[in-house]
mmCIF file of C-alpha atoms in Angstrom:
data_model
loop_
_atom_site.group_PDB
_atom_site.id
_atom_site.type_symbol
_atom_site.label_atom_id
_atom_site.label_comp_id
_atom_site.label_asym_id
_atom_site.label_seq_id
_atom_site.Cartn_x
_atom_site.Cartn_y
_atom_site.Cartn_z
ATOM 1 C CA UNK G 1211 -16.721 -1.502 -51.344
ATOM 2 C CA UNK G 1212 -13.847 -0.783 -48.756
ATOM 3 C CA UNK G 1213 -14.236 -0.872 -45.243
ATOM 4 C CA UNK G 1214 -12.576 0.464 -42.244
ATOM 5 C CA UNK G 1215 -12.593 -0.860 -38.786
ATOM 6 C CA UNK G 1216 -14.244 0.742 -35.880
ATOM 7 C CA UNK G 1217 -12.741 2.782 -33.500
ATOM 8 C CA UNK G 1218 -11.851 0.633 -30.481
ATOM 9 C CA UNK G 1219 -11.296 1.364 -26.134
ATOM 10 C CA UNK G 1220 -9.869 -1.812 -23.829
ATOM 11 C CA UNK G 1221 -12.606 -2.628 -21.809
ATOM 12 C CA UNK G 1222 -10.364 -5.163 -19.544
ATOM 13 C CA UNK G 1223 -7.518 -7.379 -18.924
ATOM 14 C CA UNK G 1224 -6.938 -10.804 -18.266
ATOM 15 C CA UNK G 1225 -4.235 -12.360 -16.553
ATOM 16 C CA UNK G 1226 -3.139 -16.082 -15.962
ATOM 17 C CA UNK G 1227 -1.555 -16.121 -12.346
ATOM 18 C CA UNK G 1228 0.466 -18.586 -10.384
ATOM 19 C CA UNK G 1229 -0.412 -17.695 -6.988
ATOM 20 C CA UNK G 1230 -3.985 -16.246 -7.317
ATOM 21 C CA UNK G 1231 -3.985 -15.327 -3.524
ATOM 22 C CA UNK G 1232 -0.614 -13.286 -3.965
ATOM 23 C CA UNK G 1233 -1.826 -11.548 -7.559
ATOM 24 C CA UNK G 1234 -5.127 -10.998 -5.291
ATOM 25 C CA UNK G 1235 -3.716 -9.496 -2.652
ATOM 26 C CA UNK G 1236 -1.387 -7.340 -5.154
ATOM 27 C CA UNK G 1237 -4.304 -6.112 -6.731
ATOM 28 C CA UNK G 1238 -6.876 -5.240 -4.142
ATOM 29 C CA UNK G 1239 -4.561 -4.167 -0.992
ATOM 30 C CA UNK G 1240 -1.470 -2.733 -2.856
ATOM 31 C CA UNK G 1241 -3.139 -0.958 -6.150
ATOM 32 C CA UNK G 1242 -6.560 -0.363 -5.016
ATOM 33 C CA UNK G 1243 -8.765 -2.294 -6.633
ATOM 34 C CA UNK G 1244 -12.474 -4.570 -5.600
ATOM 35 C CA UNK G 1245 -12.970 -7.926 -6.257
ATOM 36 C CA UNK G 1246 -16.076 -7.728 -8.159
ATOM 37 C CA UNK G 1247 -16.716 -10.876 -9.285
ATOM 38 C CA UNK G 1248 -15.809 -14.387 -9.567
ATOM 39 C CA UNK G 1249 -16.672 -17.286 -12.214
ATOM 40 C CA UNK G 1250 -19.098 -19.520 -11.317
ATOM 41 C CA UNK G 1251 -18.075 -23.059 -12.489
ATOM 42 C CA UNK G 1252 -18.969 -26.558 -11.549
ATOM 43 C CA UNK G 1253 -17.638 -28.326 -8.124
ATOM 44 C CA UNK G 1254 -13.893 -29.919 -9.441
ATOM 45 C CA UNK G 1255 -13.607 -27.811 -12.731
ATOM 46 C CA UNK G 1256 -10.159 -26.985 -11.396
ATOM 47 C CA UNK G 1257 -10.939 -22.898 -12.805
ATOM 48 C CA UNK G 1258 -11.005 -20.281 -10.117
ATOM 49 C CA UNK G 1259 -11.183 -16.853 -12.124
ATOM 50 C CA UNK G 1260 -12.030 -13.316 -10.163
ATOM 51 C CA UNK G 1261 -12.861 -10.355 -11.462
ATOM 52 C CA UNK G 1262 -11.883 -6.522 -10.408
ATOM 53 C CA UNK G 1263 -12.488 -3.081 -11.072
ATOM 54 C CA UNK G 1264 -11.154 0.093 -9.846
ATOM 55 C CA UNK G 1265 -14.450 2.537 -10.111
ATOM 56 C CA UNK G 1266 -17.776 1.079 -9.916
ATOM 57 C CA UNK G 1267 -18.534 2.567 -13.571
ATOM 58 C CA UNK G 1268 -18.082 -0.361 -15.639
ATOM 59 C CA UNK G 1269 -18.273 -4.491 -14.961
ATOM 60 C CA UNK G 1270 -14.758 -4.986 -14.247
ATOM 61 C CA UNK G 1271 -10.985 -3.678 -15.638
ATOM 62 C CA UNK G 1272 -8.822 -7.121 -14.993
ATOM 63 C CA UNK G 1273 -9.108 -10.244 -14.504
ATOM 64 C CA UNK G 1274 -6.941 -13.602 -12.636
ATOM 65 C CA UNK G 1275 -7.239 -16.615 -13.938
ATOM 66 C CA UNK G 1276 -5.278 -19.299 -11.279
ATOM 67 C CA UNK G 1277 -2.932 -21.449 -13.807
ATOM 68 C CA UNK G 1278 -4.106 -25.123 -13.606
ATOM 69 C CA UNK G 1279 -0.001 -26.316 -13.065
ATOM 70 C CA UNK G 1280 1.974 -22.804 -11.683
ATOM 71 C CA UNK G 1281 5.001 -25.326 -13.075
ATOM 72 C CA UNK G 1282 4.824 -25.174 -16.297
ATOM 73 C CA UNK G 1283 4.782 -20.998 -16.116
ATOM 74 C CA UNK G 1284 8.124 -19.470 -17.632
ATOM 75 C CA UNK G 1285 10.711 -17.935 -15.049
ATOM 76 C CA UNK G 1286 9.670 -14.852 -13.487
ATOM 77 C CA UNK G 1287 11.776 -12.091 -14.858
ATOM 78 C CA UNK G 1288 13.002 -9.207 -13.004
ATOM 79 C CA UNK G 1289 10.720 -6.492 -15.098
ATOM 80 C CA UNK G 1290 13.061 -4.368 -17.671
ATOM 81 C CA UNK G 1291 11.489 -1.538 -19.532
ATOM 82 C CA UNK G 1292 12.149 -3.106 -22.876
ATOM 83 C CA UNK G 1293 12.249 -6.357 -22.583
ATOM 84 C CA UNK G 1294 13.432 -9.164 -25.311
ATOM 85 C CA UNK G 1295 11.337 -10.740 -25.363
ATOM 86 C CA UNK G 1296 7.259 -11.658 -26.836
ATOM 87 C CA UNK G 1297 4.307 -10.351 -24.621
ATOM 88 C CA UNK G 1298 3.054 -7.148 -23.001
ATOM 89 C CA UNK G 1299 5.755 -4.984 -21.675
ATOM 90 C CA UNK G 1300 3.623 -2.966 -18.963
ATOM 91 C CA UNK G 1301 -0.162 -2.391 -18.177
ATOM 92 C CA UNK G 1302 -0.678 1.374 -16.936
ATOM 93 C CA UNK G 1303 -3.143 2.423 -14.525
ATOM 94 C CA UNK G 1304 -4.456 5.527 -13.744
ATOM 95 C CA UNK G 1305 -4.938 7.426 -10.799
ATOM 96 C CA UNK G 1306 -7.425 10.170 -11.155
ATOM 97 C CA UNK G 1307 -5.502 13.144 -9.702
ATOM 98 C CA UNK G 1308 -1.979 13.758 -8.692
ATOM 99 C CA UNK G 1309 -2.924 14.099 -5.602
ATOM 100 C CA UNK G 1310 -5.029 10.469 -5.537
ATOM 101 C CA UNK G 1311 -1.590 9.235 -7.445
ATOM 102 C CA UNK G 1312 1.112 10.764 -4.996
ATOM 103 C CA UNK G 1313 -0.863 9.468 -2.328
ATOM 104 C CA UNK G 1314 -0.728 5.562 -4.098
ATOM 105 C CA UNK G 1315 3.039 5.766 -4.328
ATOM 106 C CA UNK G 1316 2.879 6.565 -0.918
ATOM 107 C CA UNK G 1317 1.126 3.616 -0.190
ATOM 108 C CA UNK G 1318 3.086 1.527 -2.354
ATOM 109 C CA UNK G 1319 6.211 2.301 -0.686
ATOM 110 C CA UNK G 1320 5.086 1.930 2.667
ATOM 111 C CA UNK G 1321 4.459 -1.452 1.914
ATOM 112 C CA UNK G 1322 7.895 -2.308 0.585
ATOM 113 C CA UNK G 1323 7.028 -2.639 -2.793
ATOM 114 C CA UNK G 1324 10.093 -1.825 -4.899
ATOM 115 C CA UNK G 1325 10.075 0.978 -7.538
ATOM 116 C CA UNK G 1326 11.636 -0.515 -10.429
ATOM 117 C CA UNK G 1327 11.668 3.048 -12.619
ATOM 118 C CA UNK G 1328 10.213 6.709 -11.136
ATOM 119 C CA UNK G 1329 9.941 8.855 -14.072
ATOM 120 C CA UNK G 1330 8.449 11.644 -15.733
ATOM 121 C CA UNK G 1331 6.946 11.679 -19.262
ATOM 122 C CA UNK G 1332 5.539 14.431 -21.554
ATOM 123 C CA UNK G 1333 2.508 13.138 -20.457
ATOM 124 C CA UNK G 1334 2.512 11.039 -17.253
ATOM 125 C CA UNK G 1335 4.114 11.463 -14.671
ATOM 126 C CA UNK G 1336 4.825 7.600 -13.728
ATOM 127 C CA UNK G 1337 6.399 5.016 -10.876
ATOM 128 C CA UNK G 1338 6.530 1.380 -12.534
ATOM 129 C CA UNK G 1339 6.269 -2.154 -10.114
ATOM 130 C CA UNK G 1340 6.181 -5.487 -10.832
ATOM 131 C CA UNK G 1341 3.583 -8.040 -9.972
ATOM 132 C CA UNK G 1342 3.814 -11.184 -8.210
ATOM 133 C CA UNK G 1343 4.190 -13.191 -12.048
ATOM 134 C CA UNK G 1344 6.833 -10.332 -12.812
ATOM 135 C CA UNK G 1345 4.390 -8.099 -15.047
ATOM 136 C CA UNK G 1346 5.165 -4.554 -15.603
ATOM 137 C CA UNK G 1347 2.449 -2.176 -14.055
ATOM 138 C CA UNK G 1348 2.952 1.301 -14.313
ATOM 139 C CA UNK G 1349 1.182 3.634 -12.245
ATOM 140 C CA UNK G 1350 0.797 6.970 -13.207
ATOM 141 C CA UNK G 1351 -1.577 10.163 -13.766
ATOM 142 C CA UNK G 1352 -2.155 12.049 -16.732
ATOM 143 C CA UNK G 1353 -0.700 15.435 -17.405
ATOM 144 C CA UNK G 1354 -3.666 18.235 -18.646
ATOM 145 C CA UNK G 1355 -3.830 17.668 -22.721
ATOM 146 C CA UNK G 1356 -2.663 21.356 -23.259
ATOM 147 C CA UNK G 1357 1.136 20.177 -21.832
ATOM 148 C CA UNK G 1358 1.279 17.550 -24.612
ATOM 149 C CA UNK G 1359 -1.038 18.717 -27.012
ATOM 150 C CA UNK G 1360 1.313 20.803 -29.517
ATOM 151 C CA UNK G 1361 3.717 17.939 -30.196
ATOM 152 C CA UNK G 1362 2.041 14.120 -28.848
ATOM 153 C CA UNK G 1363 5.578 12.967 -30.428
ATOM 154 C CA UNK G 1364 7.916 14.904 -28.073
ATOM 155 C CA UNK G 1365 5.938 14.197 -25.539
ATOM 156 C CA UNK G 1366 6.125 10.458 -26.097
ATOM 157 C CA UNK G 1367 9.600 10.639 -26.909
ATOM 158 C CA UNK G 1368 10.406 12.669 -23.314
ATOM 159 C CA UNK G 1369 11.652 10.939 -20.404
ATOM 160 C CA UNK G 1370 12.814 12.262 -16.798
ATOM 161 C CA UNK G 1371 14.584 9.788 -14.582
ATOM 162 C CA UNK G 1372 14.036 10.214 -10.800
ATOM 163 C CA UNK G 1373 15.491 8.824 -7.550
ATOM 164 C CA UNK G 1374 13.056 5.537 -6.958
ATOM 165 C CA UNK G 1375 13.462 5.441 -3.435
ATOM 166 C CA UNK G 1376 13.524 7.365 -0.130
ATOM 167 C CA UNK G 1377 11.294 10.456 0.184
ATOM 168 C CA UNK G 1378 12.950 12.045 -3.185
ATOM 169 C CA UNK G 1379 10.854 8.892 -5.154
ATOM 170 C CA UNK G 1380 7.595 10.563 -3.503
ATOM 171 C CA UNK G 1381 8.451 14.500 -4.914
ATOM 172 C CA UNK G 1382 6.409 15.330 -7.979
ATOM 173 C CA UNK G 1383 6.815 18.752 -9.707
ATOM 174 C CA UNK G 1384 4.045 20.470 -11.467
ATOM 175 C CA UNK G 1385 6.585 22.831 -13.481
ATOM 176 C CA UNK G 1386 5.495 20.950 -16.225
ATOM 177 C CA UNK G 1387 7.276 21.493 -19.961
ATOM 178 C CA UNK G 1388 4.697 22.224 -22.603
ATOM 179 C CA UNK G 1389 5.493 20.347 -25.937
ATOM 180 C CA UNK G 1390 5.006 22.152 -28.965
ATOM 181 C CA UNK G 1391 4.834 25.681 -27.927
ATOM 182 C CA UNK G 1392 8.082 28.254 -29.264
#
Protein backbone atom coordinates (compact mmCIF):
# COMPACT_ATOMS: atom_id res chain seq x y z
CA UNK A 1 0.00 0.00 0.00
CA UNK A 2 1.54 3.47 -1.03
CA UNK A 3 0.75 6.56 0.50
CA UNK A 4 0.89 10.15 -0.29
CA UNK A 5 1.10 13.03 2.03
CA UNK A 6 -1.58 15.52 2.61
CA UNK A 7 -1.87 18.65 1.12
CA UNK A 8 -0.38 21.24 3.49
CA UNK A 9 -1.00 25.58 4.21
CA UNK A 10 1.61 27.46 6.88
CA UNK A 11 -0.45 28.26 9.59
CA UNK A 12 2.46 30.51 11.33
CA UNK A 13 5.93 31.51 11.93
CA UNK A 14 8.24 31.55 14.61
CA UNK A 15 11.05 33.65 15.15
CA UNK A 16 13.96 33.73 17.79
CA UNK A 17 14.73 37.56 18.36
CA UNK A 18 17.46 39.48 20.04
CA UNK A 19 15.74 42.51 20.99
CA UNK A 20 12.07 41.37 21.46
CA UNK A 21 10.98 45.06 22.10
CA UNK A 22 12.63 46.20 18.68
CA UNK A 23 11.20 42.89 16.59
CA UNK A 24 7.87 44.03 18.58
CA UNK A 25 7.77 47.24 17.65
CA UNK A 26 8.82 46.17 13.90
CA UNK A 27 5.99 44.05 13.78
CA UNK A 28 3.03 45.79 15.27
CA UNK A 29 3.83 49.67 14.43
CA UNK A 30 5.80 49.28 11.11
CA UNK A 31 3.94 46.10 9.32
CA UNK A 32 0.66 46.16 10.93
CA UNK A 33 0.20 43.53 12.95
CA UNK A 34 -1.67 42.78 16.94
CA UNK A 35 -0.08 41.28 19.61
CA UNK A 36 -2.43 38.56 20.28
CA UNK A 37 -1.00 36.63 22.68
CA UNK A 38 1.77 35.88 24.93
CA UNK A 39 3.10 32.53 26.69
CA UNK A 40 2.26 32.08 29.97
CA UNK A 41 5.27 30.55 31.86
CA UNK A 42 6.38 30.35 35.42
CA UNK A 43 7.95 33.54 37.42
CA UNK A 44 12.08 33.19 36.38
CA UNK A 45 11.62 30.72 33.38
CA UNK A 46 13.75 33.25 31.53
CA UNK A 47 11.01 32.60 28.15
CA UNK A 48 9.08 35.63 27.07
CA UNK A 49 7.30 34.49 23.71
CA UNK A 50 4.32 36.80 22.02
CA UNK A 51 2.16 35.99 19.60
CA UNK A 52 0.63 38.12 16.46
CA UNK A 53 -1.71 38.07 13.78
CA UNK A 54 -2.60 40.33 11.05
CA UNK A 55 -6.62 39.56 10.62
CA UNK A 56 -8.52 38.34 13.47
CA UNK A 57 -9.43 35.06 11.33
CA UNK A 58 -7.10 32.66 12.69
CA UNK A 59 -5.02 32.31 16.31
CA UNK A 60 -2.00 33.99 15.25
CA UNK A 61 0.53 34.23 11.87
CA UNK A 62 4.14 34.76 13.78
CA UNK A 63 5.60 34.43 16.58
CA UNK A 64 8.98 36.11 18.87
CA UNK A 65 10.63 34.15 20.94
CA UNK A 66 13.34 36.63 23.08
CA UNK A 67 16.84 34.59 22.73
CA UNK A 68 17.93 33.59 26.30
CA UNK A 69 21.86 35.15 25.44
CA UNK A 70 21.27 37.84 22.19
CA UNK A 71 25.36 36.98 22.21
CA UNK A 72 25.61 33.99 21.01
CA UNK A 73 23.19 35.07 17.78
CA UNK A 74 25.26 35.09 14.39
CA UNK A 75 26.10 38.65 12.84
CA UNK A 76 23.28 40.43 11.47
CA UNK A 77 23.63 40.46 7.75
CA UNK A 78 22.72 43.20 5.53
CA UNK A 79 19.65 41.13 3.73
CA UNK A 80 20.73 39.99 -0.03
CA UNK A 81 18.14 38.39 -2.19
CA UNK A 82 20.06 35.19 -2.48
CA UNK A 83 21.93 34.77 0.17
CA UNK A 84 24.89 32.02 0.83
CA UNK A 85 24.09 30.95 3.09
CA UNK A 86 21.52 28.07 5.27
CA UNK A 87 18.06 29.44 6.47
CA UNK A 88 14.99 31.23 5.12
CA UNK A 89 15.75 33.81 2.57
CA UNK A 90 12.48 36.06 2.98
CA UNK A 91 8.97 35.68 4.65
CA UNK A 92 6.23 37.49 2.36
CA UNK A 93 3.28 39.14 3.60
CA UNK A 94 0.34 40.12 2.06
CA UNK A 95 -1.56 43.09 1.85
CA UNK A 96 -5.08 42.56 0.75
CA UNK A 97 -5.42 45.18 -2.02
CA UNK A 98 -3.06 47.38 -3.86
CA UNK A 99 -4.48 50.00 -2.55
CA UNK A 100 -4.15 48.57 1.38
CA UNK A 101 -0.37 47.66 0.00
CA UNK A 102 0.59 51.12 -1.65
CA UNK A 103 -0.68 52.65 1.31
CA UNK A 104 1.90 50.20 3.71
CA UNK A 105 4.87 51.26 1.63
CA UNK A 106 3.78 54.52 2.31
CA UNK A 107 3.92 53.97 5.77
CA UNK A 108 7.01 52.15 5.69
CA UNK A 109 8.86 54.87 4.16
CA UNK A 110 7.66 57.51 6.21
CA UNK A 111 9.17 55.87 8.93
CA UNK A 112 12.64 55.57 7.46
CA UNK A 113 12.63 52.11 6.92
CA UNK A 114 14.97 51.34 4.02
CA UNK A 115 13.77 49.53 0.85
CA UNK A 116 16.31 47.04 0.22
CA UNK A 117 14.65 45.83 -3.42
CA UNK A 118 11.18 47.53 -5.08
CA UNK A 119 10.19 45.21 -7.72
CA UNK A 120 7.65 43.82 -9.81
CA UNK A 121 6.94 40.09 -10.38
CA UNK A 122 4.58 38.13 -12.71
CA UNK A 123 2.69 37.88 -9.81
CA UNK A 124 3.40 40.36 -6.99
CA UNK A 125 4.07 43.35 -7.17
CA UNK A 126 6.69 43.59 -4.10
CA UNK A 127 9.01 46.16 -1.78
CA UNK A 128 11.42 43.87 0.44
CA UNK A 129 12.84 45.23 4.25
CA UNK A 130 14.76 43.81 6.69
CA UNK A 131 13.97 43.19 10.29
CA UNK A 132 15.67 44.19 13.32
CA UNK A 133 17.68 40.34 13.34
CA UNK A 134 18.32 41.13 9.50
CA UNK A 135 15.42 38.77 8.11
CA UNK A 136 14.12 39.29 4.71
CA UNK A 137 10.34 40.36 4.70
CA UNK A 138 8.82 41.06 1.60
CA UNK A 139 5.76 42.90 1.36
CA UNK A 140 3.71 42.63 -1.45
CA UNK A 141 0.06 42.05 -3.04
CA UNK A 142 -1.03 39.55 -5.33
CA UNK A 143 -1.67 40.15 -8.97
CA UNK A 144 -5.47 38.67 -10.20
CA UNK A 145 -4.67 34.74 -11.14
CA UNK A 146 -5.73 35.44 -14.84
CA UNK A 147 -2.20 37.72 -15.24
CA UNK A 148 -0.18 34.63 -14.23
CA UNK A 149 -2.36 31.93 -14.89
CA UNK A 150 -1.25 30.85 -18.60
CA UNK A 151 2.42 30.37 -17.74
CA UNK A 152 3.01 30.22 -13.41
CA UNK A 153 6.77 29.66 -14.78
CA UNK A 154 7.22 33.01 -16.61
CA UNK A 155 5.64 34.54 -14.17
CA UNK A 156 7.99 33.27 -11.49
CA UNK A 157 10.82 33.68 -13.62
CA UNK A 158 9.79 37.70 -14.32
CA UNK A 159 11.34 40.40 -12.50
CA UNK A 160 11.00 44.39 -12.81
CA UNK A 161 13.50 46.45 -10.90
CA UNK A 162 12.25 49.85 -9.61
CA UNK A 163 13.73 53.00 -8.03
CA UNK A 164 13.52 52.03 -4.02
CA UNK A 165 13.38 55.38 -2.87
CA UNK A 166 11.85 58.87 -3.23
CA UNK A 167 8.24 59.12 -4.48
CA UNK A 168 9.19 56.91 -7.77
CA UNK A 169 9.57 53.72 -4.96
CA UNK A 170 5.73 54.55 -4.10
CA UNK A 171 4.41 54.40 -8.16
CA UNK A 172 2.75 51.10 -8.93
CA UNK A 173 1.40 50.40 -12.48
CA UNK A 174 -1.55 48.26 -13.13
CA UNK A 175 -0.53 47.75 -16.97
CA UNK A 176 0.06 44.46 -15.94
CA UNK A 177 1.76 41.72 -18.59
CA UNK A 178 -0.35 38.62 -18.88
CA UNK A 179 1.86 35.39 -18.98
CA UNK A 180 0.90 32.85 -21.27
CA UNK A 181 -1.39 34.53 -23.62
CA UNK A 182 -0.01 34.92 -27.73
Amino acid sequence: MSTKPSTPSVSHLVLNVRDIAASHHFYTELLGFEQCGQLRVPEGSGIDMRFYRGSGDHHHDIALVQMRDPSTAREVVRWKMFPEREGIVHIALAYGTREAWLAQIAHLQAEGVEFLVRGNHGMTHSVYIADPDGNGIEVLYDLPSEVWEGDVDAALSYFENLPREGDEALQDDTDYPVFGRS
